[in-house]
Short mmCIF file of C-alpha atoms in Angstrom, two decimals:
data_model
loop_
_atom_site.label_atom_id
_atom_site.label_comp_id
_atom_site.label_asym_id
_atom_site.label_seq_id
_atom_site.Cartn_x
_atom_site.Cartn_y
_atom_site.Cartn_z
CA UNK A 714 120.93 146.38 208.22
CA UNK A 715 120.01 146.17 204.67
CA UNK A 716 123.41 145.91 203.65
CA UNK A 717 123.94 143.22 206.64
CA UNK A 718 120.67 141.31 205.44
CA UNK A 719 121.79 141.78 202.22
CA UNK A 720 125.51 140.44 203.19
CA UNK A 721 123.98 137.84 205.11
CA UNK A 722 122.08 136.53 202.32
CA UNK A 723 124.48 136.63 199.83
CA UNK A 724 126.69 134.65 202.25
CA UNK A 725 124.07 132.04 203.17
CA UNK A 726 123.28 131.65 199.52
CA UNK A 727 126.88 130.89 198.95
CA UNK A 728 126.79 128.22 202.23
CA UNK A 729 123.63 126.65 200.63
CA UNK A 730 125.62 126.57 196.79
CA UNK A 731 128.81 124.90 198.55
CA UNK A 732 126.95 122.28 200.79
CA UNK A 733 125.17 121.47 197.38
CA UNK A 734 128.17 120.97 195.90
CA UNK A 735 130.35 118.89 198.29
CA UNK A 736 128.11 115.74 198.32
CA UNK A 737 127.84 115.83 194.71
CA UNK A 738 132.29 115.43 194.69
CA UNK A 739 132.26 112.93 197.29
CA UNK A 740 129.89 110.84 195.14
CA UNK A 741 131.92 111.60 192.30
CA UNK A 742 135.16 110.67 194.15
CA UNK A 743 134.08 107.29 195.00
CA UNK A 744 132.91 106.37 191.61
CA UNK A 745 136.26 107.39 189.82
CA UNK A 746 137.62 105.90 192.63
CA UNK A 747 136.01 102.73 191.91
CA UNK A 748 136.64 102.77 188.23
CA UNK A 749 140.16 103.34 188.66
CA UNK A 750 140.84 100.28 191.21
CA UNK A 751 138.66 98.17 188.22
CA UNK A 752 140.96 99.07 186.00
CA UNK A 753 144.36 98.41 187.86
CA UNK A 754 143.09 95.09 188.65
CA UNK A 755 141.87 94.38 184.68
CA UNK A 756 145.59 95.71 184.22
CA UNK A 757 147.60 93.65 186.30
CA UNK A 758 145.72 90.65 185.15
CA UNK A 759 146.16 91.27 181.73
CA UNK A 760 150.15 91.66 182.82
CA UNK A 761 150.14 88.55 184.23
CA UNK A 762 148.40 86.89 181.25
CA UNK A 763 150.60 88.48 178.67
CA UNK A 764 153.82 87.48 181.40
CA UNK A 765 152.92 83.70 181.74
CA UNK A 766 152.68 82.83 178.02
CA UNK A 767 155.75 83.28 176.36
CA UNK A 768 157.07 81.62 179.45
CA UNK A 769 155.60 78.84 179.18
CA UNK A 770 156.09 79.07 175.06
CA UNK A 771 159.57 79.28 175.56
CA UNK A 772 159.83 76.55 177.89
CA UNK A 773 158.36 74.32 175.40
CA UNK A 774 160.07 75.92 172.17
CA UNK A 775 162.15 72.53 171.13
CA UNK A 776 165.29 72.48 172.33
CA UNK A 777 165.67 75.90 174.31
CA UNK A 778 167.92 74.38 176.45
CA UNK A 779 170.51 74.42 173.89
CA UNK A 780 171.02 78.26 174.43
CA UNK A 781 169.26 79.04 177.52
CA UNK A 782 172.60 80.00 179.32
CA UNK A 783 173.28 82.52 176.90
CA UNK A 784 169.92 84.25 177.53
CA UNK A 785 169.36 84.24 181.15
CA UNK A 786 171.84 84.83 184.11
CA UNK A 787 172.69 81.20 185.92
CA UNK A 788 175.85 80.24 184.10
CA UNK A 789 177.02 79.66 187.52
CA UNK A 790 176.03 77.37 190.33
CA UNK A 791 174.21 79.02 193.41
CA UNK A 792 176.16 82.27 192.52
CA UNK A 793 175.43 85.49 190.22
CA UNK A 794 175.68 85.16 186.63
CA UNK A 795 178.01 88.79 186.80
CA UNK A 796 180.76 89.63 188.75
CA UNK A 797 180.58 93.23 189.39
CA UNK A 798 184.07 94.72 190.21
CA UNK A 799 184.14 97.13 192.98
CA UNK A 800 185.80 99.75 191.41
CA UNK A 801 183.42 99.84 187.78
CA UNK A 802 179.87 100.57 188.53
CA UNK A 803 178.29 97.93 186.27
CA UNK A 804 174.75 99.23 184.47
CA UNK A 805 172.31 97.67 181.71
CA UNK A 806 172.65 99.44 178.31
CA UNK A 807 169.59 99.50 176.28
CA UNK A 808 171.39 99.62 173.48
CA UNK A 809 173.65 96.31 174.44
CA UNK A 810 172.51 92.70 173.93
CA UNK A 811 170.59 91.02 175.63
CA UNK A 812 173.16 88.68 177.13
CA UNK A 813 175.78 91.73 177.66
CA UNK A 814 176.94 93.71 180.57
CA UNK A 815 178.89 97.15 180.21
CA UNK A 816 180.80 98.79 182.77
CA UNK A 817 183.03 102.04 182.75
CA UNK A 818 185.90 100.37 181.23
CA UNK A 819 185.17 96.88 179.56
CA UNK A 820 182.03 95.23 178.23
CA UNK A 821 181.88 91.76 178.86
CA UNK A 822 178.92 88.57 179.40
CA UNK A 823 178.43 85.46 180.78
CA UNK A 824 181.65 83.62 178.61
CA UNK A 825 184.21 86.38 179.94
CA UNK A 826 185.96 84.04 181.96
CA UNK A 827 187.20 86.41 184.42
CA UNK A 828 183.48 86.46 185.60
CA UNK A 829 184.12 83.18 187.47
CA UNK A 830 186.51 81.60 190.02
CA UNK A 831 189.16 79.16 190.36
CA UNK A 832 188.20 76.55 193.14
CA UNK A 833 191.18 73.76 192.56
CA UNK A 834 194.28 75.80 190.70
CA UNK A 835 197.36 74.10 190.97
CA UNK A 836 199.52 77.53 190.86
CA UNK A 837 202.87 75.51 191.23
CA UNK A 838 202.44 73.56 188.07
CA UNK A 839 204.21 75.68 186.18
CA UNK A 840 206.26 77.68 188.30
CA UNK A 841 208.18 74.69 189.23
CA UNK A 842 209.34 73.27 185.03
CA UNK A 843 208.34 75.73 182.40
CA UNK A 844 206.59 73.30 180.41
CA UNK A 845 206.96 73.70 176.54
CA UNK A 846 203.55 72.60 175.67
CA UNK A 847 200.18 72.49 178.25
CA UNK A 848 197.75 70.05 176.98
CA UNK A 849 194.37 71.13 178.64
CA UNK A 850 191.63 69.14 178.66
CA UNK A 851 188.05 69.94 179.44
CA UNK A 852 186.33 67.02 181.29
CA UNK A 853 183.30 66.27 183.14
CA UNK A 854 184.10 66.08 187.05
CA UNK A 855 182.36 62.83 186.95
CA UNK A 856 184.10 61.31 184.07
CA UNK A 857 186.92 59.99 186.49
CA UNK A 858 187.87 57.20 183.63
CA UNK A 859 188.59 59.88 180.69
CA UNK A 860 190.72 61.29 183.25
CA UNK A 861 192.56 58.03 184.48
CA UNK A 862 193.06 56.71 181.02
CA UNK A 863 194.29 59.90 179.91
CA UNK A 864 196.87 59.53 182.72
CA UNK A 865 197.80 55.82 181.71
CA UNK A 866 198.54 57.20 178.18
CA UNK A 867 199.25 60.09 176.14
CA UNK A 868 199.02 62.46 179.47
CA UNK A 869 201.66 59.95 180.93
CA UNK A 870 205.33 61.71 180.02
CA UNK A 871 206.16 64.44 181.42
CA UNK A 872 209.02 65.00 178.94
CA UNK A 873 208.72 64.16 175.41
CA UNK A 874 210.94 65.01 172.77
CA UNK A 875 213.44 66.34 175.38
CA UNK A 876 210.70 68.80 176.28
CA UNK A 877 208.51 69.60 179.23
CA UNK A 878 204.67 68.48 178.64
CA UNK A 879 201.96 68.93 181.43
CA UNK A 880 198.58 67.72 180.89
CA UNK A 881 195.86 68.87 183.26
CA UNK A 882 192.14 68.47 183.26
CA UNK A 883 189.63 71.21 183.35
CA UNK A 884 186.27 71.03 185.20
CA UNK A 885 183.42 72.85 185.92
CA UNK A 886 181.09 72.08 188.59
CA UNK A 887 177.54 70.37 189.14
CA UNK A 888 175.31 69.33 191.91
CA UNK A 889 175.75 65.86 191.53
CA UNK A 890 179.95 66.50 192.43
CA UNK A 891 181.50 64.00 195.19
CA UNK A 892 183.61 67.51 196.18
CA UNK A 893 185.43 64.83 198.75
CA UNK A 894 186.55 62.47 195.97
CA UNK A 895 187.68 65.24 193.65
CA UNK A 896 190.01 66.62 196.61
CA UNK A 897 191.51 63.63 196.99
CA UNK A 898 191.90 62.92 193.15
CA UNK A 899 193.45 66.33 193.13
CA UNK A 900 195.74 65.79 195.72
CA UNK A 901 196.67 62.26 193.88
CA UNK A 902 197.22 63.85 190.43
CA UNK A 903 197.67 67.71 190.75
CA UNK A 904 196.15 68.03 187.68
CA UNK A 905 192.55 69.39 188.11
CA UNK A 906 191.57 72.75 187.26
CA UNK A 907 188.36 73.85 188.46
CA UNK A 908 186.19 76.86 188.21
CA UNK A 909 182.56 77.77 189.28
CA UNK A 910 180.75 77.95 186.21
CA UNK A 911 178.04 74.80 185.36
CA UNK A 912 179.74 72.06 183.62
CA UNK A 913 177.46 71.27 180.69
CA UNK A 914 177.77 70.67 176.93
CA UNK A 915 176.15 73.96 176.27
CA UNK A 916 178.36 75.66 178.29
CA UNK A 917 182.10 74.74 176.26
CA UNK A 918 182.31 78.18 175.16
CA UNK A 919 182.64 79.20 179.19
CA UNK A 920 185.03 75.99 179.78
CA UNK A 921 187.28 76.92 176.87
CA UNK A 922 187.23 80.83 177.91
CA UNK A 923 187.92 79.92 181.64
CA UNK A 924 191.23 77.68 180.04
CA UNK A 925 192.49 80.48 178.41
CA UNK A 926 192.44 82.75 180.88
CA UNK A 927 194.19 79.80 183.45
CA UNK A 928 197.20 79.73 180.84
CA UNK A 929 196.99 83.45 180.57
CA UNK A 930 197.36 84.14 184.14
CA UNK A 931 198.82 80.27 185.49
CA UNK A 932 201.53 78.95 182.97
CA UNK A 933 202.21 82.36 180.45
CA UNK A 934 205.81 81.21 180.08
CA UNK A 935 204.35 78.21 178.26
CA UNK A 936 205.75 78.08 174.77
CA UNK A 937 202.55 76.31 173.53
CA UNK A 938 199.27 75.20 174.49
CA UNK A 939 196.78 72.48 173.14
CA UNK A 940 192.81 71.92 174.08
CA UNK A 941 192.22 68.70 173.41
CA UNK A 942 188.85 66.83 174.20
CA UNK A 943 188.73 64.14 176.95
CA UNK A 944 187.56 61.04 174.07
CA UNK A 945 190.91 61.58 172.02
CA UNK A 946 193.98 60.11 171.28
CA UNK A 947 197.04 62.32 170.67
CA UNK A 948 200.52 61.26 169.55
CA UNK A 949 202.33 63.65 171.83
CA UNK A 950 205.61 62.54 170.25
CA UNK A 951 204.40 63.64 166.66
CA UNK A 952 202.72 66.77 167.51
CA UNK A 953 206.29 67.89 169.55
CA UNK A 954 208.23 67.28 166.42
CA UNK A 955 205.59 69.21 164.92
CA UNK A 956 205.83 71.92 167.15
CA UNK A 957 210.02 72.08 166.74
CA UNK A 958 210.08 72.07 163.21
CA UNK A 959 211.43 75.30 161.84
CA UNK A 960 209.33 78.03 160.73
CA UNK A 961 206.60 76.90 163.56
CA UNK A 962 205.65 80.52 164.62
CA UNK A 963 206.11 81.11 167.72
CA UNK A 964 203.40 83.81 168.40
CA UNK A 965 199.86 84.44 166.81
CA UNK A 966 200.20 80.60 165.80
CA UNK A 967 196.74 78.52 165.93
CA UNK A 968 196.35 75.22 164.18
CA UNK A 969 194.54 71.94 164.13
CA UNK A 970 191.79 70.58 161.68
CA UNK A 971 191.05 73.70 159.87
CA UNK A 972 187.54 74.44 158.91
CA UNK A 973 186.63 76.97 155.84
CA UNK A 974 183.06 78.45 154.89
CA UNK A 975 181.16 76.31 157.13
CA UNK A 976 177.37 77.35 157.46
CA UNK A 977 175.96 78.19 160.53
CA UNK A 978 172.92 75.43 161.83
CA UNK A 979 169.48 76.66 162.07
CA UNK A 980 167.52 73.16 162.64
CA UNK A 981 165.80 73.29 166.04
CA UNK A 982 166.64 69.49 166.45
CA UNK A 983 170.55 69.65 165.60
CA UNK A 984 172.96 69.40 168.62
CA UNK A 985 174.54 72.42 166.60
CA UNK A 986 171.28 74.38 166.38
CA UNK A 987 172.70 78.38 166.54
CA UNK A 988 169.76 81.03 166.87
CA UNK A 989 169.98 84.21 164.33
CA UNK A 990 170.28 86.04 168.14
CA UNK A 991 173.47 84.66 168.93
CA UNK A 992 175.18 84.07 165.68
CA UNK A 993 173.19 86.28 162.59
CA UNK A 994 175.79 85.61 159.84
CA UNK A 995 175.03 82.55 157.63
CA UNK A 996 178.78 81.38 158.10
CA UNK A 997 181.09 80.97 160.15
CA UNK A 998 184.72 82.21 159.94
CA UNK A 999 187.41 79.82 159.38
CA UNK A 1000 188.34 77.64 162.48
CA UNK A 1001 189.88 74.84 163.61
CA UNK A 1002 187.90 71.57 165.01
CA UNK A 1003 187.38 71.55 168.49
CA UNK A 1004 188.49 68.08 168.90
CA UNK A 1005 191.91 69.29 169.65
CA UNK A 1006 193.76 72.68 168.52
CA UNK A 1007 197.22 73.53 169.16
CA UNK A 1008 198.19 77.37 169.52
CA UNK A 1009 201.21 79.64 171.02
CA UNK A 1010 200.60 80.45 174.65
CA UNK A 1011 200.63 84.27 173.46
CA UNK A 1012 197.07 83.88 171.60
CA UNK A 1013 195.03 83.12 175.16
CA UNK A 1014 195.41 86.45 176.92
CA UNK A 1015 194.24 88.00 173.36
CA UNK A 1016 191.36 85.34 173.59
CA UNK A 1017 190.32 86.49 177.08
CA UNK A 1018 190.69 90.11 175.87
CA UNK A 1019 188.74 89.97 172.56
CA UNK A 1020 186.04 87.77 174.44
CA UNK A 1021 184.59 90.78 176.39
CA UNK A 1022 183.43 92.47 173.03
CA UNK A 1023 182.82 88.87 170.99
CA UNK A 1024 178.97 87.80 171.82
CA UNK A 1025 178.70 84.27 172.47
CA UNK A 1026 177.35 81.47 171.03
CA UNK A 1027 177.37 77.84 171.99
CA UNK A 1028 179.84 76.83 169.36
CA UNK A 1029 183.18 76.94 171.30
CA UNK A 1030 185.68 76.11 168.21
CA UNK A 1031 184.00 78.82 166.08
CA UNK A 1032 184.45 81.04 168.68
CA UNK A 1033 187.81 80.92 168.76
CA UNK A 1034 187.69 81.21 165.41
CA UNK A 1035 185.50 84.44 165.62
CA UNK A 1036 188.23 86.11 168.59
CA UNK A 1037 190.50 85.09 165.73
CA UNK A 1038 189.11 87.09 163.10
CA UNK A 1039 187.90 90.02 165.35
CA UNK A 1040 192.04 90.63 166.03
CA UNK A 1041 192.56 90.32 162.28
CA UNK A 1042 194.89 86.80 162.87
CA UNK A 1043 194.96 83.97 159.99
CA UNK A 1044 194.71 80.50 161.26
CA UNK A 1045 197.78 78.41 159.64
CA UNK A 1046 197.19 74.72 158.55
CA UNK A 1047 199.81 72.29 160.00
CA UNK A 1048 202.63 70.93 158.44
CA UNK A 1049 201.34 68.12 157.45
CA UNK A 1050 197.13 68.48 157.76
CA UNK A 1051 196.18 65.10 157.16
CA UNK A 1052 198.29 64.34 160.91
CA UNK A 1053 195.06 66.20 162.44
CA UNK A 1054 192.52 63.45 161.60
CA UNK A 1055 188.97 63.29 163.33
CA UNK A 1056 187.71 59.78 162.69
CA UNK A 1057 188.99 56.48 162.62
CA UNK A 1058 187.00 53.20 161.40
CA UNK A 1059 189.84 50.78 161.95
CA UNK A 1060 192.47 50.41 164.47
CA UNK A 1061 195.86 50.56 162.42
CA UNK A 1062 199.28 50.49 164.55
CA UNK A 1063 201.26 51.75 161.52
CA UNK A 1064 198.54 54.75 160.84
CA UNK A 1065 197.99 55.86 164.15
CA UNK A 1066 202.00 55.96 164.60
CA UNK A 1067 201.99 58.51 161.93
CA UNK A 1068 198.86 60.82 162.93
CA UNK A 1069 198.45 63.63 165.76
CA UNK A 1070 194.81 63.29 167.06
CA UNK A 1071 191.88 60.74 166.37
CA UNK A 1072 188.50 60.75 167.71
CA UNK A 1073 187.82 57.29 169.66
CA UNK A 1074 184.95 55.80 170.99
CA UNK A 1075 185.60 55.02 174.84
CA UNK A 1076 188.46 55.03 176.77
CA UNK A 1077 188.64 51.36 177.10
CA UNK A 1078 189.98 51.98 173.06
CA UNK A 1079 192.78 54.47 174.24
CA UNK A 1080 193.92 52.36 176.66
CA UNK A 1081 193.85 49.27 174.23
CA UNK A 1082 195.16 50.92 171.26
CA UNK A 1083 198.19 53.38 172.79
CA UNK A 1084 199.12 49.84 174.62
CA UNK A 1085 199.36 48.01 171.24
CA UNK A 1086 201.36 51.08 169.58
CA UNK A 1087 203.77 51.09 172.77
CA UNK A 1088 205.23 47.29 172.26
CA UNK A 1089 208.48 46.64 170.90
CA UNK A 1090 208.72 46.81 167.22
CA UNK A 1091 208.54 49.29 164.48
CA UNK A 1092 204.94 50.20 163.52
CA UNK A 1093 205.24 49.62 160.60
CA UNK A 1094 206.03 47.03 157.85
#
């Protein structure tokens, strides 16, 4: 009994100890407990804080907007900024930029044209007369009276020289499109490229890419090719003689208004602001003015290639210029350079009989000036 009174001591002792104990946790519990739900909810706030602000600085950082589509994934209307191909699980490298996206075979961003689609093609364009030089130009949808003075003009013969010359318009889209009324322009014309990606100054670099990579896969039996902005003229005549004169390289060949050790723009309020994030070198390589280029239909399959390892920036000549350089190619000037001209303060029929390209003002000017060089007479004294 001893040992029994003894055992049941010890054990009610030990009953009395753990009782003791357990309220002492619980309170314990609940107090950590407490402490801890304080703190997730001090944490999340200070999340949100720390989230909300540089929002709302970069929203107000001047002029954002003139590399925003670079940064951030809506290049394209109501769709995904990347395409992901079935085949090549697509993942986030920590180690890529910020604006890049690297699969199991190919690394490529939001100016890799093949990231978009075609929604007006024309595939018969140039199955039907191999053309010997595709002038494509990159147009606003709205802009309906580039594209119809273009068509009363220099994008008016279909054979020049004795050679085959289409001229098409590219186009991206917007919400403010009349989808109906491009249709039916399209259907008119059969010259309107377009492809999902936003249509917006800031976005040339896509428009230009998605070009390319039309010739590359549309018209690759082109001999040459020509981007030429929607506010030009262009002597079509000259710039075919051009083309035809011997020695004209017929691959590897890019040309226009060359540019040489131009510095890159850091002013917030320039139209040609670059950020150190895009673009960090204080130049750029040597290219040719966007205005209007001219290069052998070989060079825009190489574009689309080098494009998914060139970053992009919102200067679309200079990246051309920078594919150019990344796949070790020299630009050549033309024949005669001073044919590529970018301003003009004077219409003069004799001078503008002799150039390639000029930069006008409105297209009530192309229309008035290509109808004054077309009347009988030599241009010239």
């Amino acid at each position: 009994m001893g040992d029994s009174d003894t055992g049941s001591g010890a054990n009610g002792t030990k009953r009395e100890l753990v009782q003791s104990i357990f309220p002492q946790k619980k309170i314990l519990f609940h107090s950590w407990f407490q402490l801890l739900l304080l703190f997730c909810v001090l944490a999340l706030g200070l999340c949100y804080t720390l989230s909300s602000r540089p929002l709302s600085l970069w929203q107000s950082f001047p002029l954002q907007e003139q590399y925003q589509w670079f940064l951030n994934q809506n290049s394209r209307v109501n769709a995904p900024a990347y395409r992901i191909h079935p085949k090549n699980k697509v993942i986030l490298n920590k180690t890529t930029e910020p604006s890049t996206v690297r699969s199991t075979s190919l690394q490529y961003h939001q100016a890799y044209p093949r990231n978009y689609h075609f929604l007006m093609d024309n595939t018969e364009v140039c199955k039907n007369k191999i053309p010997f030089l595709v002038l494509m130009v990159p147009v606003e949808p709205k802009n309906v009276a580039a594209r119809d003075a273009i068509r009363q003009t220099w994008g008016k013969e279909n054979i020049v020289q004795g050679e085959v010359v289409l001229t098409l318009f590219m186009l991206g889209v917007s919400r403010e499109d009349d989808v109906e009324k491009l249709k039916q322009e399209n259907l008119q014309h059969h010259d309107l490229i377009q492809s999902d990606f936003t249509d917006s100054y800031l976005n040339l670099t896509i428009k230009t890419m998605v070009i390319m990579d039309w010739l590359s896969t549309h018209c690759p039996a082109a001999a040459y090719a020509m981007k030429i902005d929607s506010d030009m003229f262009l002597n079509v005549d000259n710039l075919v003689i051009m083309l035809k004169q011997p020695g004209i390289p017929k691959t590897n060949y890019l040309t226009g208004m060359l540019m040489w050790n131009r510095p890159v723009i850091r002013s917030k309020n320039s139209k040609w602001y670059v950020p150190e994030e895009l673009y960090p070198e204080p130049e750029y390589p040597t290219y040719t003015l966007g205005m209007g280029y001219v290069f052998s239909n070989d060079l825009p399959e190489k574009y689309v290639e080098m494009s998914k390892s060139v970053k992009p920036f919102n200067i679309e000549d200079a990246y051309i210029g920078m594919c150019m350089k990344k796949l070790g190619l020299a630009l050549t000037a033309p024949p005669t350079p001073s044919q590529f001209k970018a301003y003009n303060y004077a219409y003069n029929r004799c001078e503008f009989s002799k150039v390639i390209t000029y930069i006008l003002g409105s297209s009530k000017q192309l229309l008035d000036y290509w109808t004054d060089l077309k009347k009988p007479g030599p241009p010239c004294p």
